[in-house]
Each structure stands twice: as C-alpha cells, then as structure tokens.
mmCIF file of C-alpha atoms and ligand atoms in Angstrom:
data_model
loop_
_atom_site.group_PDB
_atom_site.id
_atom_site.type_symbol
_atom_site.label_atom_id
_atom_site.label_comp_id
_atom_site.label_asym_id
_atom_site.label_seq_id
_atom_site.Cartn_x
_atom_site.Cartn_y
_atom_site.Cartn_z
ATOM 1 C CA UNK A 10 15.529 17.840 9.872
ATOM 2 C CA UNK A 11 12.993 16.615 7.380
ATOM 3 C CA UNK A 12 9.529 16.087 8.801
ATOM 4 C CA UNK A 13 8.508 13.774 5.986
ATOM 5 C CA UNK A 14 10.544 11.468 3.755
ATOM 6 C CA UNK A 15 9.017 10.449 0.441
ATOM 7 C CA UNK A 16 10.538 7.537 -1.482
ATOM 8 C CA UNK A 17 10.151 7.335 -5.258
ATOM 9 C CA UNK A 18 10.729 3.881 -6.750
ATOM 10 C CA UNK A 19 12.776 3.775 -9.952
ATOM 11 C CA UNK A 20 12.209 0.811 -12.269
ATOM 12 C CA UNK A 21 14.108 0.338 -15.539
ATOM 13 C CA UNK A 22 11.820 2.325 -17.853
ATOM 14 C CA UNK A 23 10.322 4.705 -15.289
ATOM 15 C CA UNK A 24 10.156 8.160 -16.872
ATOM 16 C CA UNK A 25 8.189 10.258 -14.395
ATOM 17 C CA UNK A 26 10.433 9.507 -11.407
ATOM 18 C CA UNK A 27 12.245 12.850 -11.446
ATOM 19 C CA UNK A 28 9.078 14.879 -12.053
ATOM 20 C CA UNK A 29 7.491 13.107 -9.081
ATOM 21 C CA UNK A 30 10.537 13.731 -6.918
ATOM 22 C CA UNK A 31 10.583 17.393 -8.007
ATOM 23 C CA UNK A 32 6.909 17.862 -7.094
ATOM 24 C CA UNK A 33 7.322 16.118 -3.713
ATOM 25 C CA UNK A 34 10.532 17.977 -2.826
ATOM 26 C CA UNK A 35 8.906 21.358 -3.533
ATOM 27 C CA UNK A 36 7.098 21.182 -0.179
ATOM 28 C CA UNK A 37 8.929 22.547 2.852
ATOM 29 C CA UNK A 38 9.999 19.870 5.323
ATOM 30 C CA UNK A 39 10.008 17.105 2.706
ATOM 31 C CA UNK A 40 13.044 15.038 1.791
ATOM 32 C CA UNK A 41 13.014 12.581 -1.070
ATOM 33 C CA UNK A 42 14.803 9.307 -1.722
ATOM 34 C CA UNK A 43 15.104 7.551 -5.061
ATOM 35 C CA UNK A 44 14.568 3.830 -4.438
ATOM 36 C CA UNK A 45 16.172 1.619 -7.087
ATOM 37 C CA UNK A 46 13.940 -1.354 -7.910
ATOM 38 C CA UNK A 47 16.685 -3.850 -7.102
ATOM 39 C CA UNK A 48 17.043 -2.686 -3.505
ATOM 40 C CA UNK A 49 15.301 -3.924 -0.390
ATOM 41 C CA UNK A 50 15.583 -0.756 1.649
ATOM 42 C CA UNK A 51 12.853 1.895 1.684
ATOM 43 C CA UNK A 52 15.408 4.229 3.330
ATOM 44 C CA UNK A 53 13.103 5.437 6.069
ATOM 45 C CA UNK A 54 10.351 6.547 3.682
ATOM 46 C CA UNK A 55 7.114 7.705 5.284
ATOM 47 C CA UNK A 56 5.342 7.320 1.961
ATOM 48 C CA UNK A 57 6.276 5.447 -1.209
ATOM 49 C CA UNK A 58 5.363 6.619 -4.703
ATOM 50 C CA UNK A 59 5.460 4.326 -7.746
ATOM 51 C CA UNK A 60 5.878 6.765 -10.642
ATOM 52 C CA UNK A 61 4.706 6.720 -14.230
ATOM 53 C CA UNK A 62 6.581 5.340 -17.193
ATOM 54 C CA UNK A 63 7.152 2.101 -19.023
ATOM 55 C CA UNK A 64 8.703 -0.255 -16.474
ATOM 56 C CA UNK A 65 10.421 -3.095 -18.349
ATOM 57 C CA UNK A 66 9.121 -1.593 -21.578
ATOM 58 C CA UNK A 67 5.529 -2.563 -20.686
ATOM 59 C CA UNK A 68 6.415 -6.045 -21.973
ATOM 60 C CA UNK A 69 3.688 -8.692 -21.569
ATOM 61 C CA UNK A 70 1.393 -6.184 -19.839
ATOM 62 C CA UNK A 71 2.229 -2.827 -18.261
ATOM 63 C CA UNK A 72 3.445 -3.474 -14.709
ATOM 64 C CA UNK A 73 3.504 -7.257 -15.007
ATOM 65 C CA UNK A 74 7.303 -7.596 -14.747
ATOM 66 C CA UNK A 75 7.860 -4.743 -12.272
ATOM 67 C CA UNK A 76 5.834 -6.622 -9.681
ATOM 68 C CA UNK A 77 8.750 -9.088 -9.373
ATOM 69 C CA UNK A 78 11.265 -6.346 -8.518
ATOM 70 C CA UNK A 79 12.846 -6.921 -5.078
ATOM 71 C CA UNK A 80 11.689 -3.519 -3.802
ATOM 72 C CA UNK A 81 8.046 -4.524 -4.349
ATOM 73 C CA UNK A 82 8.266 -7.053 -1.506
ATOM 74 C CA UNK A 83 9.133 -4.160 0.801
ATOM 75 C CA UNK A 84 6.403 -1.968 -0.676
ATOM 76 C CA UNK A 85 3.823 -4.725 -0.111
ATOM 77 C CA UNK A 86 4.921 -5.113 3.552
ATOM 78 C CA UNK A 87 4.904 -1.323 3.987
ATOM 79 C CA UNK A 88 1.340 -1.122 2.610
ATOM 80 C CA UNK A 89 0.232 -3.992 4.874
ATOM 81 C CA UNK A 90 1.290 -1.877 7.860
ATOM 82 C CA UNK A 91 -1.134 0.835 6.747
ATOM 83 C CA UNK A 92 1.599 3.145 5.433
ATOM 84 C CA UNK A 93 0.775 5.331 2.388
ATOM 85 C CA UNK A 94 1.564 4.096 -1.115
ATOM 86 C CA UNK A 95 0.684 6.148 -4.209
ATOM 87 C CA UNK A 96 0.861 4.663 -7.717
ATOM 88 C CA UNK A 97 0.704 7.089 -10.627
ATOM 89 C CA UNK A 98 -0.134 5.734 -14.098
ATOM 90 C CA UNK A 99 2.467 2.965 -14.581
ATOM 91 C CA UNK A 100 2.591 2.915 -10.771
ATOM 92 C CA UNK A 101 -1.160 2.196 -10.726
ATOM 93 C CA UNK A 102 -0.561 -0.602 -13.244
ATOM 94 C CA UNK A 103 2.123 -2.089 -10.944
ATOM 95 C CA UNK A 104 -0.175 -1.859 -7.884
ATOM 96 C CA UNK A 105 -2.855 -3.839 -9.740
ATOM 97 C CA UNK A 106 -0.380 -6.417 -11.030
ATOM 98 C CA UNK A 107 1.048 -7.059 -7.568
ATOM 99 C CA UNK A 108 -2.388 -7.344 -5.984
ATOM 100 C CA UNK A 109 -2.286 -4.263 -3.736
ATOM 101 C CA UNK A 110 -5.305 -3.040 -5.709
ATOM 102 C CA UNK A 111 -8.052 -5.044 -7.408
ATOM 103 C CA UNK A 112 -8.901 -5.190 -11.091
ATOM 104 C CA UNK A 113 -6.797 -4.682 -14.223
ATOM 105 C CA UNK A 114 -5.791 -2.017 -16.732
ATOM 106 C CA UNK A 115 -6.172 -3.009 -20.368
ATOM 107 C CA UNK A 116 -5.597 -1.255 -23.716
ATOM 108 C CA UNK A 117 -7.548 1.958 -24.188
ATOM 109 C CA UNK A 118 -10.945 1.521 -25.831
ATOM 110 C CA UNK A 119 -9.745 2.996 -29.148
ATOM 111 C CA UNK A 120 -6.334 1.231 -28.923
ATOM 112 C CA UNK A 121 -4.675 4.651 -29.106
ATOM 113 C CA UNK A 122 -2.274 6.297 -26.686
ATOM 114 C CA UNK A 123 -4.093 9.212 -25.020
ATOM 115 C CA UNK A 124 -1.987 12.233 -24.037
ATOM 116 C CA UNK A 125 -3.984 15.286 -22.951
ATOM 117 C CA UNK A 126 -5.551 17.096 -20.008
ATOM 118 C CA UNK A 127 -8.796 15.547 -18.810
ATOM 119 C CA UNK A 128 -11.418 16.608 -16.263
ATOM 120 C CA UNK A 129 -11.345 14.216 -13.307
ATOM 121 C CA UNK A 130 -13.888 14.173 -10.498
ATOM 122 C CA UNK A 131 -12.993 13.601 -6.837
ATOM 123 C CA UNK A 132 -15.427 10.862 -5.835
ATOM 124 C CA UNK A 133 -13.983 10.296 -2.368
ATOM 125 C CA UNK A 134 -12.240 13.127 -0.502
ATOM 126 C CA UNK A 135 -12.066 11.076 2.694
ATOM 127 C CA UNK A 136 -8.661 9.538 1.983
ATOM 128 C CA UNK A 137 -5.268 10.741 3.141
ATOM 129 C CA UNK A 138 -4.441 11.610 -0.481
ATOM 130 C CA UNK A 139 -7.583 13.614 -1.232
ATOM 131 C CA UNK A 140 -8.535 15.370 2.007
ATOM 132 C CA UNK A 141 -7.734 18.847 0.639
ATOM 133 C CA UNK A 142 -10.135 18.465 -2.289
ATOM 134 C CA UNK A 143 -13.856 19.153 -2.169
ATOM 135 C CA UNK A 144 -16.126 16.159 -2.608
ATOM 136 C CA UNK A 145 -17.143 16.057 -6.330
ATOM 137 C CA UNK A 146 -14.584 18.740 -7.223
ATOM 138 C CA UNK A 147 -13.573 18.604 -10.899
ATOM 139 C CA UNK A 148 -9.792 18.643 -11.400
ATOM 140 C CA UNK A 149 -7.882 19.336 -14.591
ATOM 141 C CA UNK A 150 -5.193 16.650 -14.790
ATOM 142 C CA UNK A 151 -3.005 15.312 -17.610
ATOM 143 C CA UNK A 152 -3.154 11.685 -18.704
ATOM 144 C CA UNK A 153 -0.611 9.882 -20.920
ATOM 145 C CA UNK A 154 -1.257 6.196 -21.354
ATOM 146 C CA UNK A 155 -1.961 3.348 -23.736
ATOM 147 C CA UNK A 156 -3.230 0.906 -21.108
ATOM 148 C CA UNK A 157 -5.603 2.927 -18.960
ATOM 149 C CA UNK A 158 -8.863 1.087 -19.554
ATOM 150 C CA UNK A 159 -9.733 -0.111 -16.058
ATOM 151 C CA UNK A 160 -11.699 -3.329 -15.675
ATOM 152 C CA UNK A 161 -13.109 -5.254 -12.728
ATOM 153 C CA UNK A 162 -15.861 -7.894 -12.926
ATOM 154 C CA UNK A 163 -19.361 -6.709 -11.884
ATOM 155 C CA UNK A 164 -19.337 -8.346 -8.425
ATOM 156 C CA UNK A 165 -15.913 -6.839 -7.610
ATOM 157 C CA UNK A 166 -16.986 -3.451 -8.938
ATOM 158 C CA UNK A 167 -20.108 -3.473 -6.784
ATOM 159 C CA UNK A 168 -17.978 -4.125 -3.693
ATOM 160 C CA UNK A 169 -15.386 -1.462 -4.632
ATOM 161 C CA UNK A 170 -18.149 1.128 -5.016
ATOM 162 C CA UNK A 171 -19.888 0.073 -1.778
ATOM 163 C CA UNK A 172 -16.598 0.335 0.142
ATOM 164 C CA UNK A 173 -15.879 3.858 -1.229
ATOM 165 C CA UNK A 174 -12.761 2.625 -2.998
ATOM 166 C CA UNK A 175 -13.475 4.541 -6.198
ATOM 167 C CA UNK A 176 -11.586 7.794 -5.601
ATOM 168 C CA UNK A 177 -11.563 9.457 -9.065
ATOM 169 C CA UNK A 178 -13.779 9.232 -12.162
ATOM 170 C CA UNK A 179 -13.346 10.732 -15.633
ATOM 171 C CA UNK A 180 -16.020 13.343 -16.312
ATOM 172 C CA UNK A 181 -16.729 16.404 -18.441
ATOM 173 C CA UNK A 182 -15.818 19.910 -17.258
ATOM 174 C CA UNK A 183 -19.160 20.172 -15.440
ATOM 175 C CA UNK A 184 -18.549 16.965 -13.518
ATOM 176 C CA UNK A 185 -20.928 14.809 -15.553
ATOM 177 C CA UNK A 186 -19.791 11.238 -16.074
ATOM 178 C CA UNK A 187 -20.574 9.925 -19.566
ATOM 179 C CA UNK A 188 -19.228 7.512 -22.199
ATOM 180 C CA UNK A 189 -17.912 10.465 -24.253
ATOM 181 C CA UNK A 190 -15.987 11.870 -21.282
ATOM 182 C CA UNK A 191 -14.617 8.438 -20.400
ATOM 183 C CA UNK A 192 -12.040 8.437 -23.210
ATOM 184 C CA UNK A 193 -10.198 5.212 -22.398
ATOM 185 C CA UNK A 194 -13.383 3.181 -21.779
ATOM 186 C CA UNK A 195 -12.779 2.362 -18.094
ATOM 187 C CA UNK A 196 -15.584 0.483 -16.390
ATOM 188 C CA UNK A 197 -17.670 2.931 -14.316
ATOM 189 C CA UNK A 198 -15.342 5.693 -15.629
ATOM 190 C CA UNK A 199 -12.809 4.808 -12.930
ATOM 191 C CA UNK A 200 -9.655 6.948 -13.024
ATOM 192 C CA UNK A 201 -8.374 6.189 -9.525
ATOM 193 C CA UNK A 202 -8.917 3.507 -6.945
ATOM 194 C CA UNK A 203 -7.868 2.736 -3.373
ATOM 195 C CA UNK A 204 -7.590 -0.401 -1.312
ATOM 196 C CA UNK A 205 -10.234 -1.060 1.315
ATOM 197 C CA UNK A 206 -8.106 0.552 4.062
ATOM 198 C CA UNK A 207 -7.529 3.664 1.851
ATOM 199 C CA UNK A 208 -3.762 3.802 2.430
ATOM 200 C CA UNK A 209 -2.974 2.631 -1.128
ATOM 201 C CA UNK A 210 -4.119 4.799 -4.046
ATOM 202 C CA UNK A 211 -3.565 4.223 -7.748
ATOM 203 C CA UNK A 212 -4.629 6.620 -10.483
ATOM 204 C CA UNK A 213 -4.008 7.041 -14.206
ATOM 205 C CA UNK A 214 -3.864 10.886 -14.278
ATOM 206 C CA UNK A 215 -0.529 12.491 -13.336
ATOM 207 C CA UNK A 216 -0.710 14.816 -10.301
ATOM 208 C CA UNK A 217 3.047 15.519 -10.530
ATOM 209 C CA UNK A 218 2.556 16.966 -14.029
ATOM 210 C CA UNK A 219 -0.084 19.323 -12.628
ATOM 211 C CA UNK A 220 1.812 20.641 -9.647
ATOM 212 C CA UNK A 221 2.527 24.191 -10.841
ATOM 213 C CA UNK A 222 0.246 26.586 -12.723
ATOM 214 C CA UNK A 223 3.099 27.054 -15.238
ATOM 215 C CA UNK A 224 2.373 23.464 -16.318
ATOM 216 C CA UNK A 225 -1.241 24.354 -17.165
ATOM 217 C CA UNK A 226 -2.720 23.194 -13.853
ATOM 218 C CA UNK A 227 -1.708 22.898 -10.226
ATOM 219 C CA UNK A 228 -4.684 20.703 -9.329
ATOM 220 C CA UNK A 229 -2.349 17.775 -8.594
ATOM 221 C CA UNK A 230 -0.502 19.674 -5.908
ATOM 222 C CA UNK A 231 -3.124 19.121 -3.234
ATOM 223 C CA UNK A 232 -2.734 15.349 -3.611
ATOM 224 C CA UNK A 233 0.855 15.635 -2.383
ATOM 225 C CA UNK A 234 -0.094 18.282 0.176
ATOM 226 C CA UNK A 235 -2.930 16.128 1.600
ATOM 227 C CA UNK A 236 -0.557 13.206 2.125
ATOM 228 C CA UNK A 237 2.236 15.411 3.527
ATOM 229 C CA UNK A 238 -0.183 17.081 5.984
ATOM 230 C CA UNK A 239 -1.385 13.644 7.065
ATOM 231 C CA UNK A 240 2.191 12.439 7.601
ATOM 232 C CA UNK A 241 3.165 15.609 9.474
ATOM 233 C CA UNK A 242 0.190 15.159 11.763
ATOM 234 C CA UNK A 243 -1.492 18.390 10.610
HETATM 235 N N1 LIG B 318 2.828 7.680 -18.294
HETATM 236 C C1 LIG B 318 2.635 6.446 -17.972
HETATM 237 O O1 LIG B 318 2.996 5.965 -16.894
HETATM 238 C C2 LIG B 318 1.886 5.624 -18.975
HETATM 239 C C3 LIG B 318 2.628 4.575 -19.612
HETATM 240 C C4 LIG B 318 1.943 3.276 -19.486
HETATM 241 N N2 LIG B 318 2.847 2.230 -19.261
HETATM 242 C C5 LIG B 318 0.964 3.059 -20.626
HETATM 243 O O2 LIG B 318 -0.056 2.488 -20.396
HETATM 244 O O3 LIG B 318 1.157 3.456 -21.737
#
C-alpha cells in the first residue's frame, strides 16, 4: 500500500505534469494521481502539485484563467486545512492568481523568455518542502519562464520577509544576491514564496527537472523528499 499519494493537477496547456509525476513516483511508497482540472475530486491526495506549463495558453496573464478551473476550489479548501500544496512555475502563477499566495508574477525584466540553470539560495529551510536543505544552501535549478518577475508592494514585501515567507532567492554561485544574478528582475530577488502557515509553496525554478544527476542536477530531489518524509511522519 502506498504511504503517500501525490496528486498532480493537469490543466489544458500544462507541459510539466508528466515530469512532475515521474519525479514524485520515483520515491518508494509514493503513488501518484493525475487530477484533471475539470474534476472536483483530489482522489485521496496527501499533497497536491500544480505543475509548470502554459495553462490556457497563458492568455490574459499566466494562471489567470486556470484559477477558475473546478479543481482549484478543492485545492483552495485542501490548502485551508493545512495540507501541502506545491506550485511549480506556472503552478506558482496559478497560486498567486487564486490568492493562495500574495503578490504577482509579471513579464521578465528584459521581456525575454529565460531558459537555463540558475543558482537559487534556500532562504528558509524550516518548511515541509525544504527541511532537507541547509539554510543558505545554493541549489542549481533550471528555470523556463517568460513571466517570472515577482512583484509585491513594499508594505506586503516587508510583511512577507518578516514572516519568513520568502523561501528561495536568485543568487550567484557563491550565494550572493545581486541585480545581475536576479535575471528576471523579481523584487527582493524572490524565486519562491510560501503562505504564512508554510503549507503552500510556489517557486519559479523547476525541481522536477533537477531530480536526477543525468539531468544536470538532482538538487530538486530533496524538495520532493522533504515533503514525502513529512507526509510519512519521518
Ligand atoms: N515552465 C513554465 O511553467 C513557464 C511557463 C510560464 N507560463 C511562463 O511564464 O512563461
């Protein structure tokens, strides 16, 4: 019997759903469920992942139509119960659009799609998604986005920082945060953010694309492992 069931939501236009499922299912004791956006049933998921891609073609704004998908009502209720929800790239955009996370993702500073590995610093390792990382550890993770430029107004940002909700920042390979290292122009170099309760995490980098050293990095693997250990009670 599976110890942990991980549900991966599939929107029209998701393109990282199978990679995410593959990464999650590679852990012993994990079963996965693909959750079609038009359904209302989370199929017993212990954790829900909103994967990367271009839900509804990114029309209007990335994530702005996906938030109306029927499954999102269930995901919002699930998150309100303190259950884990992870949004990767387009999933992060959906989490912001539906209000599970605060702020917005806008076009990259240079208005260009960025597709490359980037150093990313773990700013808070005291979440269920990051417990197996060292505080301030520098990860090598791929990004692939056109709308990754995070923004929150100064008073919101101050509160997010004070409440330890900033979980990842873009940095250089030595862990230094600078304008040059912050390629998409995100305010405060934010690459990943949680809600106040820390059970909802959204990030632009793709941990599922860095889950095997054959892919150039397995630094994303511990994000899944941290959550799976938490759900298995380890
Ligand atoms: N890989 C992704 O999820 C990124 C696509 C995203 N919709 C964008 O901003 O371009």
